[in-house]
mmCIF file with all atom_site columns, C-alpha atoms in Angstrom:
data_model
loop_
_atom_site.group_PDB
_atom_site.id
_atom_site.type_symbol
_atom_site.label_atom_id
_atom_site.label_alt_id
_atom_site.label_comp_id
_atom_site.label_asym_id
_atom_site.label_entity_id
_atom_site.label_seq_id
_atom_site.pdbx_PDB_ins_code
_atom_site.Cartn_x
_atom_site.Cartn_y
_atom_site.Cartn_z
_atom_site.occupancy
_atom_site.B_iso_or_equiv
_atom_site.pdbx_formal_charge
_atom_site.auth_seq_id
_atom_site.auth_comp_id
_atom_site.auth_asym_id
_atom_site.auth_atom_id
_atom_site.pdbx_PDB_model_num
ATOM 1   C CA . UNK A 1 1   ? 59.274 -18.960 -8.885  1.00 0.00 ? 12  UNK A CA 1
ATOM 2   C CA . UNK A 1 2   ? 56.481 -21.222 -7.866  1.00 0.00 ? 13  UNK A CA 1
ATOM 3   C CA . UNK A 1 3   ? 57.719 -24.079 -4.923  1.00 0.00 ? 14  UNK A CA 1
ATOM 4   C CA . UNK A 1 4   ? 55.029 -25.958 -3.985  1.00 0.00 ? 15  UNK A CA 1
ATOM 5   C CA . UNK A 1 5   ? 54.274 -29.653 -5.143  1.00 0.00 ? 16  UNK A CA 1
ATOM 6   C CA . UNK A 1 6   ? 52.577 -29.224 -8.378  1.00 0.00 ? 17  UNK A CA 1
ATOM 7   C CA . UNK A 1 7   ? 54.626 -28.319 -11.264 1.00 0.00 ? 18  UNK A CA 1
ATOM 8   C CA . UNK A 1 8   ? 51.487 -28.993 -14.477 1.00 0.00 ? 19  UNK A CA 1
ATOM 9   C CA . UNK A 1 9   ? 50.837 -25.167 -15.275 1.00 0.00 ? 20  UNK A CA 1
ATOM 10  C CA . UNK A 1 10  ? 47.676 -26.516 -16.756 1.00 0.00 ? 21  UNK A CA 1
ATOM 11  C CA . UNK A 1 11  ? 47.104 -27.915 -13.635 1.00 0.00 ? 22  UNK A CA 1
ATOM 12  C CA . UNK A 1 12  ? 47.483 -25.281 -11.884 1.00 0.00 ? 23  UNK A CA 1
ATOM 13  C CA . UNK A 1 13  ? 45.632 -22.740 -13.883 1.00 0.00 ? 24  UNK A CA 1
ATOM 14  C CA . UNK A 1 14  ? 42.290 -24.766 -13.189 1.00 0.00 ? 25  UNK A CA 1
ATOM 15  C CA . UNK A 1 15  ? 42.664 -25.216 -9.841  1.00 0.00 ? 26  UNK A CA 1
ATOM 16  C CA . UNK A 1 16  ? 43.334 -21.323 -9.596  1.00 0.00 ? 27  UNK A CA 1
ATOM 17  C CA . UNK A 1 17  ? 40.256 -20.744 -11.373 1.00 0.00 ? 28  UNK A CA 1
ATOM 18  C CA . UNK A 1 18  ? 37.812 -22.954 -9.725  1.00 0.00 ? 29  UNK A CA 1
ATOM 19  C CA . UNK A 1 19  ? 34.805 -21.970 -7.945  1.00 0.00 ? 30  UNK A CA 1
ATOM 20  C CA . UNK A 1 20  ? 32.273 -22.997 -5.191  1.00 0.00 ? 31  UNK A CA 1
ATOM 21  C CA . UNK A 1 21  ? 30.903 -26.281 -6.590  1.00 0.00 ? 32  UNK A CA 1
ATOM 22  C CA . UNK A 1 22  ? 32.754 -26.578 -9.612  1.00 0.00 ? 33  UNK A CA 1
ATOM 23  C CA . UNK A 1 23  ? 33.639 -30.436 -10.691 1.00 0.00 ? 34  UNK A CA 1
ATOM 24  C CA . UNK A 1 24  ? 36.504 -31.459 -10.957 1.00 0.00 ? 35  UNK A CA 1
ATOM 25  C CA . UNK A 1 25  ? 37.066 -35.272 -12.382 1.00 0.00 ? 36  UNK A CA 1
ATOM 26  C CA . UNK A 1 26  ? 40.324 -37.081 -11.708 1.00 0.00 ? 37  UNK A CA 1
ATOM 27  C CA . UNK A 1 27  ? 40.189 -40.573 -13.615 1.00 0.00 ? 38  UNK A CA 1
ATOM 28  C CA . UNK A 1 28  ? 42.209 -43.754 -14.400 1.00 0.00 ? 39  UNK A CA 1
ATOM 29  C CA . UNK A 1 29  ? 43.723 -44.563 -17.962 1.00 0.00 ? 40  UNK A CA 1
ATOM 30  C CA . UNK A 1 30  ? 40.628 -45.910 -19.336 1.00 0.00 ? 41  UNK A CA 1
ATOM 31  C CA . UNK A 1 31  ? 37.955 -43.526 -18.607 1.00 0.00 ? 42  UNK A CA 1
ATOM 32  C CA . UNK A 1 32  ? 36.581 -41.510 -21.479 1.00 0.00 ? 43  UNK A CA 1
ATOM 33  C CA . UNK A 1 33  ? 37.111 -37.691 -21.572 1.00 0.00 ? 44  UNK A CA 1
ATOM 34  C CA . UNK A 1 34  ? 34.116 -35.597 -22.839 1.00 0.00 ? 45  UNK A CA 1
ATOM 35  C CA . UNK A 1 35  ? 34.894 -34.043 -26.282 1.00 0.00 ? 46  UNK A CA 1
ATOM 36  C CA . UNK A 1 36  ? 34.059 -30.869 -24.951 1.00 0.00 ? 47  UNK A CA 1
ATOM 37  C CA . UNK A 1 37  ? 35.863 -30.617 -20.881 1.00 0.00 ? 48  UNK A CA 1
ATOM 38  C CA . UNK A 1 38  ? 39.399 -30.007 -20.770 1.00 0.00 ? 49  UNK A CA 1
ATOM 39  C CA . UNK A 1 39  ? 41.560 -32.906 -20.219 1.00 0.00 ? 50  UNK A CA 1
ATOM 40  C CA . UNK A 1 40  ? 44.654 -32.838 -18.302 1.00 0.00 ? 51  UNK A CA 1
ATOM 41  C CA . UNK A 1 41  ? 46.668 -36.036 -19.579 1.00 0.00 ? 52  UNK A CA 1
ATOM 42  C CA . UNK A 1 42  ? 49.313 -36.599 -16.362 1.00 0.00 ? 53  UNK A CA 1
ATOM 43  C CA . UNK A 1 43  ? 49.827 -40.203 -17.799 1.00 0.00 ? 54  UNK A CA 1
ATOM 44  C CA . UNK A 1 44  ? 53.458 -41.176 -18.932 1.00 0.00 ? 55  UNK A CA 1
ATOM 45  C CA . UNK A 1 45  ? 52.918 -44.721 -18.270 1.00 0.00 ? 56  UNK A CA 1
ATOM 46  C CA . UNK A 1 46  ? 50.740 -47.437 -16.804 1.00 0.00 ? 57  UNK A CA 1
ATOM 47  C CA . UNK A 1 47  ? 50.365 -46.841 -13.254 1.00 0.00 ? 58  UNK A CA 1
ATOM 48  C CA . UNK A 1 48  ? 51.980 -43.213 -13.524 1.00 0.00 ? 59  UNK A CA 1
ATOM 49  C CA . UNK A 1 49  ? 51.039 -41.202 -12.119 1.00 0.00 ? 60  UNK A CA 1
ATOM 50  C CA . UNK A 1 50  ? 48.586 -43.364 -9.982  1.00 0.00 ? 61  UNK A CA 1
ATOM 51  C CA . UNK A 1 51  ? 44.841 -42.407 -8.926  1.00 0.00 ? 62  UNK A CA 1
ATOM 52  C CA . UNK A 1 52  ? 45.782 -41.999 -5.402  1.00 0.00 ? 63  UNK A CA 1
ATOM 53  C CA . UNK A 1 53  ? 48.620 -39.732 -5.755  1.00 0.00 ? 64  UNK A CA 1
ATOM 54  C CA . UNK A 1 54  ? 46.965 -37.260 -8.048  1.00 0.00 ? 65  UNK A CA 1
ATOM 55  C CA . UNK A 1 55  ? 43.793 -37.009 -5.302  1.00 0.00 ? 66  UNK A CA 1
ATOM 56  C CA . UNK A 1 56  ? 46.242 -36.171 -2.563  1.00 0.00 ? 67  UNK A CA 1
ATOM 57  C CA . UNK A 1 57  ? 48.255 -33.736 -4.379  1.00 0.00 ? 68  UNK A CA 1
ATOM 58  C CA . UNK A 1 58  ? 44.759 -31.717 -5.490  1.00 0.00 ? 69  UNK A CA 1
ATOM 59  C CA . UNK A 1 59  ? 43.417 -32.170 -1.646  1.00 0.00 ? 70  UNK A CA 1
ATOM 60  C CA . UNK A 1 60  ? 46.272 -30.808 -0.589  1.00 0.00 ? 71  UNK A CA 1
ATOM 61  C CA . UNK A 1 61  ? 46.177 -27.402 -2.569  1.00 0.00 ? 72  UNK A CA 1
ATOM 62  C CA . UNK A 1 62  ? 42.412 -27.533 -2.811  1.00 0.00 ? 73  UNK A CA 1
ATOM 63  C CA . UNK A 1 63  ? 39.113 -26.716 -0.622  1.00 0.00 ? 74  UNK A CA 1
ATOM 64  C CA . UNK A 1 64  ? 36.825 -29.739 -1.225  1.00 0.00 ? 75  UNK A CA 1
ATOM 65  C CA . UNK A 1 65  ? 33.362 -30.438 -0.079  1.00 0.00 ? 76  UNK A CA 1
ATOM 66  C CA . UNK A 1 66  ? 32.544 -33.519 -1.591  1.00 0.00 ? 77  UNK A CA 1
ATOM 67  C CA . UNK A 1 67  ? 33.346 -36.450 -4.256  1.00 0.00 ? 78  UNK A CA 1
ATOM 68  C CA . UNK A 1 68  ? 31.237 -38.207 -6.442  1.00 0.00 ? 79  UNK A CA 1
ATOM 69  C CA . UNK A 1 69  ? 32.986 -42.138 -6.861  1.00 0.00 ? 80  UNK A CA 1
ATOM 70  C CA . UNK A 1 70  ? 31.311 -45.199 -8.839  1.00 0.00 ? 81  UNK A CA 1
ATOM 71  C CA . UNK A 1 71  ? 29.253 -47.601 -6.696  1.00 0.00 ? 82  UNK A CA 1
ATOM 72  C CA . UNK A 1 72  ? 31.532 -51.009 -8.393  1.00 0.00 ? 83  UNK A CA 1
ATOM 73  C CA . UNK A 1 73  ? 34.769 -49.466 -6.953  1.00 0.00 ? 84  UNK A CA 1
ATOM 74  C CA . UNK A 1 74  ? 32.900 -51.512 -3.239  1.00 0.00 ? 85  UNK A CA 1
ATOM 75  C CA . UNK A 1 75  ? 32.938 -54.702 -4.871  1.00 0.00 ? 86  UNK A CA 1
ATOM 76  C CA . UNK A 1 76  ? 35.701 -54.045 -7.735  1.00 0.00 ? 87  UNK A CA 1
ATOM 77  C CA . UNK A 1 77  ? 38.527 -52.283 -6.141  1.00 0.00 ? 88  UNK A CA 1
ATOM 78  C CA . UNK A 1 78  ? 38.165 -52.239 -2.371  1.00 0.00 ? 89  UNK A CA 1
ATOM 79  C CA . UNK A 1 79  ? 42.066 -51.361 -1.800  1.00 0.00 ? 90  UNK A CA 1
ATOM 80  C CA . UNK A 1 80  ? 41.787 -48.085 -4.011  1.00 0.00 ? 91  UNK A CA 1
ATOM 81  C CA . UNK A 1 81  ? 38.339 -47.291 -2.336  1.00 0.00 ? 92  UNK A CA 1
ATOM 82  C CA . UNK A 1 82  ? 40.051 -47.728 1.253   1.00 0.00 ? 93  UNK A CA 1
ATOM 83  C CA . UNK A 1 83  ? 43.196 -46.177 0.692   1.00 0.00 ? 94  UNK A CA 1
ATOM 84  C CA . UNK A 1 84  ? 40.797 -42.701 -0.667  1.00 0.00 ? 95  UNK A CA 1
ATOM 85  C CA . UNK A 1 85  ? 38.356 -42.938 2.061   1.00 0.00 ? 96  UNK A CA 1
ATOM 86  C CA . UNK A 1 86  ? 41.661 -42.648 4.845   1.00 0.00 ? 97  UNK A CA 1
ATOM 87  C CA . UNK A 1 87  ? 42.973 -40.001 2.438   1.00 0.00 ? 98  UNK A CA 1
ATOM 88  C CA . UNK A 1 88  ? 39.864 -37.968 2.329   1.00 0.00 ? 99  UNK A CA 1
ATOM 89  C CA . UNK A 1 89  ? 37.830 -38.793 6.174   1.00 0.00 ? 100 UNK A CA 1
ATOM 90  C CA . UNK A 1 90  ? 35.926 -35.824 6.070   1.00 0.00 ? 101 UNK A CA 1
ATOM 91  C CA . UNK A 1 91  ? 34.751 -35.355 2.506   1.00 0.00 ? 102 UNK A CA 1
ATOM 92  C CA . UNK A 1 92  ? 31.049 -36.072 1.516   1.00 0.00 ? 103 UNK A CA 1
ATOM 93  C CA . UNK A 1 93  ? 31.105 -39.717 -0.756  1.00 0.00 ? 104 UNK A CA 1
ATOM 94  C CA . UNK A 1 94  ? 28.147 -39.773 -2.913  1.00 0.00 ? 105 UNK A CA 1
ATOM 95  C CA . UNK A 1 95  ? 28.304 -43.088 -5.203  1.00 0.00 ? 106 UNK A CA 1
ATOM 96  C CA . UNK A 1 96  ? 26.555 -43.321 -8.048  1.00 0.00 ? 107 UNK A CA 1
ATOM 97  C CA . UNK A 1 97  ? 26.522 -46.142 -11.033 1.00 0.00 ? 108 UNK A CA 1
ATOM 98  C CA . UNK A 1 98  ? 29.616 -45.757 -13.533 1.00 0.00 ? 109 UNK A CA 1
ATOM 99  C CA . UNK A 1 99  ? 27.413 -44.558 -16.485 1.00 0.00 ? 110 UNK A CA 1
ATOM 100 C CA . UNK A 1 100 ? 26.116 -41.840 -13.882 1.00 0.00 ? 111 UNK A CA 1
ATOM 101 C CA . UNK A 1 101 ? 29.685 -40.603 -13.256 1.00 0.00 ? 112 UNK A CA 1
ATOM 102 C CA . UNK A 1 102 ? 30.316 -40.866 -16.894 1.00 0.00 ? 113 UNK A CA 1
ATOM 103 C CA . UNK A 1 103 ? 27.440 -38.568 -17.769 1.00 0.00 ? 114 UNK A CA 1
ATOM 104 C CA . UNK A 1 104 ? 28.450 -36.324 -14.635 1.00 0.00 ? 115 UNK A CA 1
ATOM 105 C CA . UNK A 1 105 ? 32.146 -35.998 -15.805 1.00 0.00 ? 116 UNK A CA 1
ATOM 106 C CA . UNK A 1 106 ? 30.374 -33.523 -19.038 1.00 0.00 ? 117 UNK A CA 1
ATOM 107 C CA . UNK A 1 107 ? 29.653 -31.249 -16.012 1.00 0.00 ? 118 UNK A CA 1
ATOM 108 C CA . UNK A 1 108 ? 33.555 -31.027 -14.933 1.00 0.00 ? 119 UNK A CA 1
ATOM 109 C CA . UNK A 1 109 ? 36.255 -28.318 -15.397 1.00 0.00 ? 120 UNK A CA 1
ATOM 110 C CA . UNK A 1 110 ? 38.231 -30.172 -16.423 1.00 0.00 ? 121 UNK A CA 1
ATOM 111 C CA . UNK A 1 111 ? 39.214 -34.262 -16.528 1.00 0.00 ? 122 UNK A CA 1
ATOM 112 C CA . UNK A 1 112 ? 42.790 -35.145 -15.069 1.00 0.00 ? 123 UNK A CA 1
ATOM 113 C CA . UNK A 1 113 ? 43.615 -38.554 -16.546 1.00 0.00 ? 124 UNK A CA 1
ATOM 114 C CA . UNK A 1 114 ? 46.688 -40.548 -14.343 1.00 0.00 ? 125 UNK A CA 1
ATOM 115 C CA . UNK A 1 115 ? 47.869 -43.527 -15.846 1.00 0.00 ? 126 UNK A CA 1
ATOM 116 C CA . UNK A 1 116 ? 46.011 -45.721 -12.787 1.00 0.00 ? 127 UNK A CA 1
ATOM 117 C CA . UNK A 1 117 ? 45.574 -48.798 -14.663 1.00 0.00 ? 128 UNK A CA 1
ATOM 118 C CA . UNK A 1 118 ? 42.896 -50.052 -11.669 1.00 0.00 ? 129 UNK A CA 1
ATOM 119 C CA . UNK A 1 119 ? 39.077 -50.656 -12.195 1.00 0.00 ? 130 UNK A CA 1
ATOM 120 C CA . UNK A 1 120 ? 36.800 -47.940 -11.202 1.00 0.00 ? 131 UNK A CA 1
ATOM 121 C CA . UNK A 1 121 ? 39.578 -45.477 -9.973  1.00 0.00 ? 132 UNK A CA 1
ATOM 122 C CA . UNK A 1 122 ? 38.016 -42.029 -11.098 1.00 0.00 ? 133 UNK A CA 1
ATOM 123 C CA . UNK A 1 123 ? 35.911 -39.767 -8.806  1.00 0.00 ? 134 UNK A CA 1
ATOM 124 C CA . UNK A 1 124 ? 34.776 -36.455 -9.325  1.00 0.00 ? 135 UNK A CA 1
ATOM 125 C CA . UNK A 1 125 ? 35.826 -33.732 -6.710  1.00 0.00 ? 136 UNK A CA 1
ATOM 126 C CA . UNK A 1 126 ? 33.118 -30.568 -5.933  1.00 0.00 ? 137 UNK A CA 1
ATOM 127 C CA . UNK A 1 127 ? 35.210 -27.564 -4.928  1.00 0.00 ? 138 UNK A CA 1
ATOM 128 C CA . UNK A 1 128 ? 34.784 -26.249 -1.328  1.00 0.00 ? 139 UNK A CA 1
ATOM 129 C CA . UNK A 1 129 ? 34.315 -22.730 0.191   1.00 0.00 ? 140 UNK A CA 1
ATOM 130 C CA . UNK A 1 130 ? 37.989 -21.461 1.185   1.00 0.00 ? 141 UNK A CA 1
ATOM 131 C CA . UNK A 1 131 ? 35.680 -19.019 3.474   1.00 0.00 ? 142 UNK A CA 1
#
C-alpha cells in the first residue's frame, strides 16, 4: 500500500505521468477550468484545502523547474505571494497578466482546484528533469 502524503489517486496518476515541461496549474476556488484539461477538484470547503498547502505537497513529490504566477498577486495578495516564494526559493517565477495565465492554463495537464478563497492564488508549475 502506498504511504506517502498524497492519498487523490487522480492526483497521483498525473503526477506519475508527467513529463519534462509539462504544465501543471494549481488554482484557487474561483479560477475557471478549461472545458477540455482535466480538473482535479480537492475543494471540500472554502479555504480547504488552501493554495499553499496543495503547492507544497506537489513540490514535495515533484521535480519542478519553474512557475508561471499572475502579476496582481504583488499588489493583491502579497502574504500568499511571500509565503510561495519561501516555499519555492529556487524555482524560476515568470509573472504574467491574469488573462495570460488564464489562456496558459489550456496548455496544462491537468487543473488542481483547492478551495483557497484568496485573490490571485493560482500558478502554473512546469515539470523539472528528475535527471
Amino acid at each position: 500500500m502506498y504511504k506517502g502524503e498524497c492519498l487523490n489517486s487522480q492526483l497521483l496518476r498525473i503526477m506519475g505521468e508527467t513529463g519534462h515541461t509539462d504544465l501543471i496549474c494549481v488554482c484557487d476556488a474561483g479560477f475557471p477550468v478549461p472545458q477540455n484539461v482535466e480538473k482535479v477538484d480537492l475543494a471540500w470547503k472554502p479555504g480547504k484545502p488552501g493554495f499553499i498547502e496543495v503547492c507544497r505537497m506537489l513540490g514535495d513529490n515533484m521535480v519542478l523547474e519553474k512557475v508561471y504566477l499572475a502579476e496582481e498577486i504583488k499588489k493583491k495578495n502579497q502574504a500568499v505571494l511571500q509565503e510561495f516564494t519561501d516555499l519555492f526559493p529556487n524555482i524560476e517565477l515568470v509573472f504574467m497578466s491574469h488573462e495570460e495565465l488564464k489562456k496558459l492554463s489550456k496548455s496544462c495537464r491537468a487543473v488542481v482546484r483547492t478551495g483557497e478563497f484568496s485573490a490571485y492564488s493560482n500558478c502554473i508549475f512546469a515539470a523539472g528533469c528528475a535527471f
